[in-house]
CSV table of C-alpha atoms in Angstrom, one decimal:
chain,number,residue,atom,x,y,z
A,1,MET,CA,113.7,48.6,98.2
A,2,HIS,CA,117.3,49.1,97.2
A,3,ILE,CA,119.7,50.9,99.4
A,4,TYR,CA,123.3,51.7,98.6
A,5,VAL,CA,126.0,53.5,100.4
A,6,CYS,CA,128.7,55.4,98.5
A,7,HIS,CA,132.3,55.7,99.8
A,8,ILE,CA,132.7,59.4,100.3
A,9,TYR,CA,135.7,59.6,102.7
A,10,SER,CA,139.1,58.1,102.3
A,11,LYS,CA,138.6,55.7,105.2
A,12,SER,CA,135.6,53.3,105.3
A,13,LEU,CA,134.7,49.9,106.7
A,14,LEU,CA,133.1,47.2,104.7
A,15,LEU,CA,130.3,45.5,106.7
A,16,GLY,CA,127.8,43.0,105.2
A,17,GLY,CA,128.8,43.9,101.7
A,18,LEU,CA,128.0,47.6,102.2
A,19,ALA,CA,130.6,50.3,102.4
A,20,LEU,CA,129.9,51.9,105.7
A,21,SER,CA,131.6,55.3,105.8
A,22,ALA,CA,132.6,56.6,109.2
A,23,ASN,CA,135.3,59.2,109.4
A,24,LYS,CA,136.9,61.3,112.1
A,25,ASP,CA,135.9,64.9,112.2
A,26,ALA,CA,139.3,66.5,112.8
A,27,ALA,CA,137.9,69.9,113.7
A,28,ARG,CA,135.6,68.6,116.4
A,29,GLY,CA,137.5,65.5,117.5
A,30,THR,CA,134.3,63.3,117.0
A,31,TRP,CA,133.1,60.8,114.3
A,32,LYS,CA,130.7,61.5,111.5
A,33,VAL,CA,128.7,59.4,109.0
A,34,TYR,CA,127.7,60.3,105.5
A,35,ILE,CA,125.3,58.0,103.7
A,36,ARG,CA,123.7,58.1,100.2
A,37,TYR,CA,120.7,55.8,99.8
A,38,ILE,CA,117.5,55.4,97.8
A,39,ASP,CA,114.3,55.8,99.9
A,40,TRP,CA,111.1,53.8,99.6
A,41,MET,CA,109.8,56.1,96.8
A,42,GLY,CA,112.9,55.5,94.7
A,43,GLN,CA,114.4,59.0,95.5
A,44,LYS,CA,118.1,59.5,96.1
A,45,GLN,CA,118.7,60.8,99.6
A,46,ILE,CA,121.7,61.9,101.6
A,47,LYS,CA,122.0,61.5,105.4
A,48,THR,CA,124.8,63.0,107.5
A,49,LYS,CA,125.2,62.5,111.3
A,50,ARG,CA,127.9,64.0,113.4
A,51,GLY,CA,129.1,64.0,117.0
A,52,PHE,CA,129.8,60.4,117.8
A,53,ALA,CA,132.4,59.8,120.5
A,54,THR,CA,133.8,56.6,118.9
A,55,LYS,CA,133.9,55.0,115.5
A,56,LYS,CA,132.0,52.0,116.9
A,57,GLU,CA,129.0,54.3,117.9
A,58,ALA,CA,129.0,55.9,114.4
A,59,LEU,CA,128.9,52.5,112.7
A,60,ALA,CA,126.2,51.2,115.0
A,61,TRP,CA,124.0,54.2,114.2
A,62,GLU,CA,124.6,53.8,110.5
A,63,ARG,CA,123.7,50.2,110.6
A,64,ASP,CA,120.5,50.9,112.5
A,65,PHE,CA,119.6,53.7,110.1
A,66,LEU,CA,120.1,51.5,107.0
A,67,GLN,CA,118.1,48.7,108.5
A,68,SER,CA,115.3,51.0,109.5
A,69,GLN,CA,115.2,52.4,105.9
A,70,SER,CA,114.9,48.9,104.5
A,71,LYS,CA,112.6,47.8,107.4
A,72,ASP,CA,115.0,45.0,108.2
A,73,MET,CA,113.7,43.3,111.4
A,74,ASN,CA,117.3,42.7,112.4
A,75,MET,CA,117.6,46.3,113.3
A,76,SER,CA,118.0,47.2,117.0
A,77,PHE,CA,114.9,47.4,119.2
A,78,LYS,CA,115.6,51.0,119.8
A,79,ALA,CA,115.8,51.8,116.1
A,80,PHE,CA,112.4,50.2,115.6
A,81,THR,CA,110.8,52.2,118.4
A,82,ASN,CA,111.8,55.3,116.5
A,83,ILE,CA,109.8,54.0,113.5
A,84,TYR,CA,106.9,53.0,115.8
A,85,MET,CA,106.7,56.4,117.4
A,86,ASN,CA,106.9,58.2,114.1
A,87,ASP,CA,104.1,56.0,112.8
A,88,MET,CA,101.9,56.6,115.9
A,89,LYS,CA,102.5,60.2,116.7
A,90,PRO,CA,100.0,61.6,114.1
A,91,ARG,CA,97.3,59.2,115.4
A,92,LEU,CA,97.6,60.0,119.1
A,93,LYS,CA,96.6,62.9,121.4
A,94,GLU,CA,99.8,64.7,122.5
A,95,SER,CA,99.3,63.7,126.2
A,96,THR,CA,98.9,60.1,125.2
A,97,PHE,CA,102.0,60.2,123.0
A,98,VAL,CA,104.1,61.9,125.8
A,99,ASN,CA,103.0,59.1,128.3
A,100,LYS,CA,103.7,56.4,125.7
A,101,ARG,CA,107.2,57.8,125.0
A,102,TYR,CA,108.0,58.1,128.7
A,103,ILE,CA,107.2,54.5,129.4
A,104,ILE,CA,109.1,53.2,126.4
A,105,GLU,CA,112.2,55.3,127.1
A,106,THR,CA,112.4,54.6,130.8
A,107,LYS,CA,111.0,51.1,131.2
A,108,ILE,CA,111.5,49.2,128.0
A,109,ILE,CA,114.5,50.6,125.9
A,110,PRO,CA,117.0,50.3,128.8
A,111,TYR,CA,116.4,46.6,128.8
A,112,PHE,CA,115.8,45.8,125.1
A,113,GLY,CA,117.3,48.8,123.3
A,114,SER,CA,120.5,47.3,122.0
A,115,ARG,CA,119.0,43.9,121.1
A,116,SER,CA,118.1,43.0,117.5
A,117,LEU,CA,114.3,43.2,117.2
A,118,ALA,CA,114.0,39.8,115.5
A,119,SER,CA,116.2,38.1,118.2
A,120,ILE,CA,114.0,38.9,121.2
A,121,ARG,CA,112.2,35.8,122.5
A,122,ALA,CA,109.4,35.2,125.0
A,123,SER,CA,112.1,34.1,127.5
A,124,ASP,CA,113.7,37.5,127.2
A,125,VAL,CA,110.4,39.2,127.9
A,126,ILE,CA,109.8,36.9,131.0
A,127,LYS,CA,113.2,38.0,132.4
A,128,TRP,CA,112.2,41.6,131.8
A,129,GLN,CA,108.9,41.1,133.5
A,130,ASN,CA,110.7,39.5,136.5
A,131,GLU,CA,113.0,42.5,136.9
A,132,LEU,CA,110.0,44.9,136.9
A,133,LEU,CA,108.2,42.7,139.4
A,134,GLU,CA,111.2,42.8,141.7
A,135,ALA,CA,111.8,46.6,141.2
A,136,ARG,CA,111.2,49.0,144.1
A,137,ASP,CA,111.1,52.7,144.2
A,138,GLU,CA,113.0,54.9,146.7
A,139,ASP,CA,110.3,54.3,149.3
A,140,GLY,CA,110.5,50.5,148.9
A,141,ASN,CA,107.3,50.3,147.0
A,142,ALA,CA,106.7,47.9,144.1
A,143,TYR,CA,105.0,48.8,140.9
A,144,SER,CA,101.2,48.6,141.2
A,145,PRO,CA,99.4,45.8,139.2
A,146,THR,CA,97.8,48.3,136.9
A,147,ASN,CA,101.1,50.1,136.3
A,148,LEU,CA,102.8,46.8,135.4
A,149,ARG,CA,100.0,46.0,132.9
A,150,THR,CA,100.3,49.4,131.3
A,151,ILE,CA,104.1,48.9,130.8
A,152,GLN,CA,103.5,45.4,129.4
A,153,ASN,CA,100.8,46.8,127.0
A,154,GLN,CA,103.3,49.3,125.6
A,155,LEU,CA,105.8,46.5,124.8
A,156,SER,CA,103.1,44.4,123.2
A,157,ALA,CA,102.0,47.4,121.1
A,158,ILE,CA,105.5,47.8,119.7
A,159,PHE,CA,105.8,44.1,118.7
A,160,ASN,CA,102.2,44.1,117.3
A,161,HIS,CA,103.1,47.0,115.1
A,162,ALA,CA,106.2,45.3,113.8
A,163,ARG,CA,104.2,42.1,113.2
A,164,ARG,CA,101.3,43.8,111.5
A,165,PHE,CA,103.1,46.3,109.3
A,166,TYR,CA,106.8,45.2,109.0
A,167,SER,CA,106.6,41.4,108.8
A,168,LEU,CA,107.9,40.4,112.2
A,169,PRO,CA,107.0,36.7,112.5
A,170,ILE,CA,105.8,36.6,116.1
A,171,ASN,CA,105.0,38.9,119.1
A,172,PRO,CA,107.2,37.5,122.0
A,173,SER,CA,105.4,39.7,124.5
A,174,GLU,CA,102.1,37.9,123.7
A,175,GLN,CA,103.8,34.5,124.0
A,176,ALA,CA,105.2,35.4,127.4
A,177,GLY,CA,101.8,36.3,128.8
A,178,LYS,CA,100.7,39.4,130.7
A,179,MET,CA,101.8,40.7,134.0
A,180,GLY,CA,99.9,42.9,136.4
A,181,LYS,CA,96.2,43.6,136.1
A,182,GLN,CA,94.1,45.7,133.8
A,183,ASN,CA,92.1,47.1,136.7
A,184,ALA,CA,93.0,47.4,140.4
A,185,LYS,CA,91.2,44.9,142.6
A,186,GLU,CA,90.0,47.6,145.0
A,187,MET,CA,88.2,50.8,144.2
A,188,TYR,CA,88.0,53.3,147.0
A,189,PHE,CA,85.1,55.7,147.4
A,190,TRP,CA,83.3,58.0,149.8
A,191,THR,CA,79.7,57.6,150.9
A,192,GLN,CA,77.6,60.7,150.8
A,193,GLU,CA,78.1,61.1,154.5
A,194,GLU,CA,81.9,61.1,154.1
A,195,PHE,CA,81.8,63.5,151.2
A,196,LEU,CA,79.6,66.0,153.2
A,197,ARG,CA,82.1,65.9,156.1
A,198,PHE,CA,84.9,66.5,153.6
A,199,ILE,CA,83.3,69.3,151.6
A,200,ALA,CA,82.5,71.3,154.8
A,201,THR,CA,86.3,71.8,155.2
A,202,MET,CA,86.5,73.3,151.6
A,203,LYS,CA,84.2,76.2,152.2
A,204,VAL,CA,87.1,78.5,153.3
A,205,LYS,CA,88.3,78.3,149.7
A,206,PRO,CA,85.5,78.8,147.1
A,207,MET,CA,87.6,77.5,144.2
A,208,SER,CA,88.2,74.3,146.0
A,209,TYR,CA,84.6,74.0,147.3
A,210,TYR,CA,82.9,74.3,143.9
A,211,ALA,CA,85.6,72.1,142.2
A,212,PHE,CA,84.9,69.2,144.5
A,213,GLU,CA,81.2,69.8,144.4
A,214,VAL,CA,81.2,69.4,140.6
A,215,LEU,CA,83.5,66.3,140.8
A,216,TYR,CA,81.4,64.4,143.3
A,217,TRP,CA,77.9,65.3,142.0
A,218,THR,CA,78.6,64.8,138.3
A,219,GLY,CA,81.3,62.1,138.2
A,220,ILE,CA,83.3,63.9,135.5
A,221,ARG,CA,87.0,63.4,135.2
A,222,GLU,CA,89.6,65.7,136.7
A,223,GLY,CA,90.8,66.9,133.3
A,224,GLU,CA,87.2,67.5,132.2
A,225,LEU,CA,86.6,69.7,135.3
A,226,LEU,CA,89.7,71.8,134.7
A,227,ALA,CA,88.6,72.5,131.0
A,228,LEU,CA,85.1,73.8,132.0
A,229,THR,CA,84.1,77.2,130.8
A,230,PRO,CA,80.9,79.2,131.4
A,231,ASN,CA,79.7,78.3,127.9
A,232,ASP,CA,79.6,74.6,129.0
A,233,PHE,CA,76.7,75.3,131.5
A,234,ASN,CA,73.1,75.8,130.4
A,235,PHE,CA,71.4,76.8,133.6
A,236,ALA,CA,68.0,77.1,131.8
A,237,SER,CA,68.0,73.5,130.9
A,238,LYS,CA,70.1,72.4,133.9
A,239,GLN,CA,72.7,70.7,131.8
A,240,LEU,CA,76.5,70.6,131.5
A,241,ILE,CA,78.2,69.9,128.2
A,242,ILE,CA,81.5,67.8,128.3
A,243,ASN,CA,83.4,68.1,125.1
A,244,LYS,CA,87.1,68.7,126.1
A,245,THR,CA,89.7,68.0,128.7
A,246,TYR,CA,92.7,69.8,130.2
A,247,GLN,CA,96.3,68.6,130.1
A,248,ARG,CA,99.5,70.1,131.4
A,249,ILE,CA,102.2,69.1,128.9
A,250,GLY,CA,105.8,70.4,129.0
A,251,GLN,CA,104.9,73.4,131.3
A,252,LYS,CA,102.1,74.3,128.8
A,253,ASP,CA,98.3,74.3,129.4
A,254,MET,CA,96.5,72.4,126.7
A,255,ILE,CA,92.8,71.9,126.0
A,256,THR,CA,92.3,68.7,123.9
A,257,ASP,CA,89.4,66.4,122.9
A,258,PRO,CA,88.0,64.2,125.6
A,259,LYS,CA,89.4,60.7,126.5
A,260,THR,CA,87.1,58.8,124.2
A,261,GLU,CA,84.3,59.6,121.6
A,262,GLN,CA,81.8,58.5,124.3
A,263,SER,CA,83.2,61.1,126.6
A,264,ASN,CA,81.5,63.8,124.6
A,265,ARG,CA,78.2,64.0,126.5
A,266,THR,CA,75.6,66.2,128.2
A,267,ILE,CA,75.0,65.8,131.9
A,268,SER,CA,71.8,66.8,133.7
A,269,LEU,CA,72.5,68.8,136.9
A,270,PRO,CA,70.7,68.8,140.2
A,271,ASP,CA,69.0,72.0,141.1
A,272,PHE,CA,71.3,72.9,144.0
A,273,LEU,CA,74.4,72.4,141.8
A,274,CYS,CA,73.0,74.7,139.2
A,275,GLU,CA,72.4,77.4,141.7
A,276,GLU,CA,75.8,77.0,143.2
A,277,MET,CA,77.7,77.1,139.9
A,278,GLU,CA,75.6,80.0,138.6
A,279,ASP,CA,76.5,82.1,141.7
A,280,PHE,CA,80.2,81.0,141.6
A,281,ILE,CA,80.7,81.9,137.9
A,282,ALA,CA,79.0,85.3,138.5
A,283,SER,CA,81.5,85.9,141.3
A,284,LEU,CA,84.5,85.5,139.1
A,285,TYR,CA,85.7,88.9,138.1
A,286,GLY,CA,86.3,89.4,134.4
A,287,ILE,CA,85.6,85.9,133.3
A,288,LYS,CA,84.5,85.5,129.7
A,289,PRO,CA,82.2,82.7,128.3
A,290,ASN,CA,85.2,80.8,126.8
A,291,MET,CA,87.6,81.1,129.7
A,292,ARG,CA,88.4,78.3,132.2
A,293,ILE,CA,86.4,78.5,135.4
A,294,PHE,CA,88.8,76.4,137.5
A,295,THR,CA,92.2,78.0,136.9
A,296,VAL,CA,94.1,75.7,139.2
A,297,THR,CA,96.3,72.6,138.6
A,298,LYS,CA,95.8,69.0,139.4
A,299,SER,CA,98.5,69.4,142.1
A,300,TYR,CA,96.4,72.0,143.7
A,301,LEU,CA,93.4,69.7,143.9
A,302,HIS,CA,95.6,66.9,145.3
A,303,ARG,CA,96.9,69.2,148.1
A,304,GLU,CA,93.4,70.4,148.9
A,305,MET,CA,92.3,66.7,149.1
A,306,ASP,CA,95.1,66.1,151.6
A,307,ARG,CA,94.0,69.1,153.6
A,308,GLY,CA,90.3,68.2,153.6
A,309,CYS,CA,90.9,64.6,154.6
A,310,LYS,CA,93.2,65.6,157.5
A,311,GLU,CA,90.7,68.2,158.8
A,312,SER,CA,87.6,66.1,158.3
A,313,GLY,CA,89.0,62.8,159.4
A,314,VAL,CA,87.7,60.9,156.4
A,315,LYS,CA,89.9,58.3,154.6
A,316,ARG,CA,92.2,59.6,151.9
A,317,ILE,CA,91.1,58.7,148.4
A,318,ARG,CA,92.4,59.7,145.0
A,319,ILE,CA,90.8,62.6,143.0
A,320,HIS,CA,89.6,60.0,140.5
A,321,ASP,CA,87.9,58.0,143.3
A,322,LEU,CA,85.4,60.8,143.4
A,323,ARG,CA,84.2,59.5,140.1
A,324,HIS,CA,83.9,56.0,141.7
A,325,SER,CA,82.0,57.7,144.6
A,326,HIS,CA,79.5,59.2,142.2
A,327,VAL,CA,78.9,55.8,140.6
A,328,ALA,CA,78.5,54.2,144.0
A,329,HIS,CA,76.0,56.8,145.0
A,330,LEU,CA,73.9,56.2,141.8
A,331,ILE,CA,74.0,52.5,142.4
A,332,GLU,CA,72.7,53.1,145.9
A,333,LEU,CA,69.9,55.2,144.5
A,334,GLY,CA,68.9,52.3,142.2
A,335,PHE,CA,69.9,53.7,138.7
A,336,SER,CA,70.5,51.2,135.9
A,337,PRO,CA,74.0,50.4,134.5
A,338,VAL,CA,72.9,51.9,131.2
A,339,ALA,CA,71.9,55.2,132.7
A,340,ILE,CA,75.2,55.4,134.7
A,341,ALA,CA,77.4,54.5,131.7
A,342,GLU,CA,75.8,57.2,129.7
A,343,ARG,CA,76.3,59.8,132.4
A,344,LEU,CA,80.0,58.9,132.9
A,345,GLY,CA,80.8,58.6,129.2
A,346,HIS,CA,81.7,54.9,129.5
A,347,LYS,CA,82.0,53.0,126.2
A,348,GLY,CA,79.8,50.2,127.4
A,349,ILE,CA,78.0,49.1,130.5
A,350,SER,CA,80.6,46.4,131.1
A,351,ILE,CA,82.9,49.1,132.6
A,352,THR,CA,80.0,50.3,134.9
A,353,TYR,CA,79.4,46.7,136.1
A,354,MET,CA,83.0,46.8,137.6
A,355,TYR,CA,81.6,49.3,140.2
A,356,ALA,CA,78.8,47.0,141.4
A,357,HIS,CA,80.8,45.9,144.5
A,358,LEU,CA,81.2,49.4,145.8
A,359,TYR,CA,78.0,49.2,147.9
A,360,PRO,CA,78.2,45.8,149.7
A,361,SER,CA,75.0,46.9,151.5
A,362,LYS,CA,73.2,46.1,148.2
A,363,GLN,CA,74.3,42.5,148.5
A,364,TYR,CA,73.1,42.3,152.1
A,365,GLU,CA,69.8,43.8,151.0
A,366,LEU,CA,69.5,41.2,148.2
A,367,ALA,CA,70.2,38.4,150.6
A,368,ASP,CA,67.6,39.7,153.0
A,369,LYS,CA,65.0,39.9,150.2
A,370,LEU,CA,65.7,36.3,149.3
A,371,SER,CA,65.3,35.2,152.9
A,372,GLU,CA,62.0,37.1,153.2
A,373,ASP,CA,60.8,35.6,149.9
A,374,ARG,CA,61.7,32.1,151.1
A,375,ALA,CA,59.9,32.5,154.4
A,376,ARG,CA,56.8,33.8,152.6
A,377,ALA,CA,56.8,30.8,150.2
A,378,ASN,CA,57.2,28.4,153.1
A,379,GLU,CA,54.4,30.1,155.0
A,380,GLU,CA,52.1,29.9,152.0
A,381,LEU,CA,53.0,26.2,151.5
A,382,ASP,CA,52.2,25.5,155.2
A,383,VAL,CA,48.9,27.2,155.0
A,384,GLY,CA,48.0,25.4,151.8
A,385,GLY,CA,48.9,22.1,153.3
A,386,ALA,CA,46.8,22.8,156.4
A,387,ASP,CA,43.8,23.7,154.2
A,388,LYS,CA,44.1,20.4,152.5
A,389,ASN,CA,44.2,18.4,155.7
A,390,VAL,CA,41.0,20.2,156.8
């Protein structure tokens, strides 16, 4: 690609053999940049940018812009993140894109933003990791291991993109190694007894009661619950169709595709839940087949969880832990990992196996069975030996 800059204004600064034009906007009292260049398709383009407080800022922006157009890996890290986000936006769900942008803008760019992309080394990444490991919020709490891993993954994704598509030689984040953990060590859950104590406190608010009933007895995700419509229930076949999820993005309610392709699934419902939901939907005045059943927010459910835990005395868990609770209950009932994975919309049974520790009683039961089997074998051996002696 060939890029050239023409000298338009009377004052310009030569940098790296290119005429970088930055001129004072007398009317506004700020600096402006005017660039003519040839894009990657060989077309002549013009780019104007105004409102810079200083000439230095104007020239820095112009340098980043030219390097980004030529895909020069000496561009600033911040400039490349703009390329990365533009490349990724059409491929991501809006909620995923918003979360990615938030992490990059608040946790990564403040540290690496002004650095040249090609100059960042593994040692720089390690220093960044150490700062995050030592960081504390206003309550004195450190980042959780899963949060740290999520932040690290975003940095790695940026460097991997630069390496795969823009000829960056190495991924320094990969060289530095990962921080945090992909999955939290502990998973919290309720036993059926704990849930029944909790749900009894929800009966004063039907919306809350039926929302938590569905979450616990089906194991669906919070967003999947909030996207449910009457059309999703087939009471004749006792099935629930999961094919969408609810997100609140920028003060706007949005219904999007589920988290993964496997999340599109049909769940069989127990008789009592069918009866409950059929009665509840019938009680909703004016509801139409394609309207949301649970017209509440995630914040509402969290507040109701706080209330129910306080009134029932059960331990506080997260809303998502009701999904863990459902898996733990199915494990206790003896269902296979394959059946559980299909019900929850897991990509593979390996994810389901992560839940195996949720019912330690199963391990005790296993150990007891081994003891019984050993005692039986010894007894048979003793009897057999006695017979031979006779």
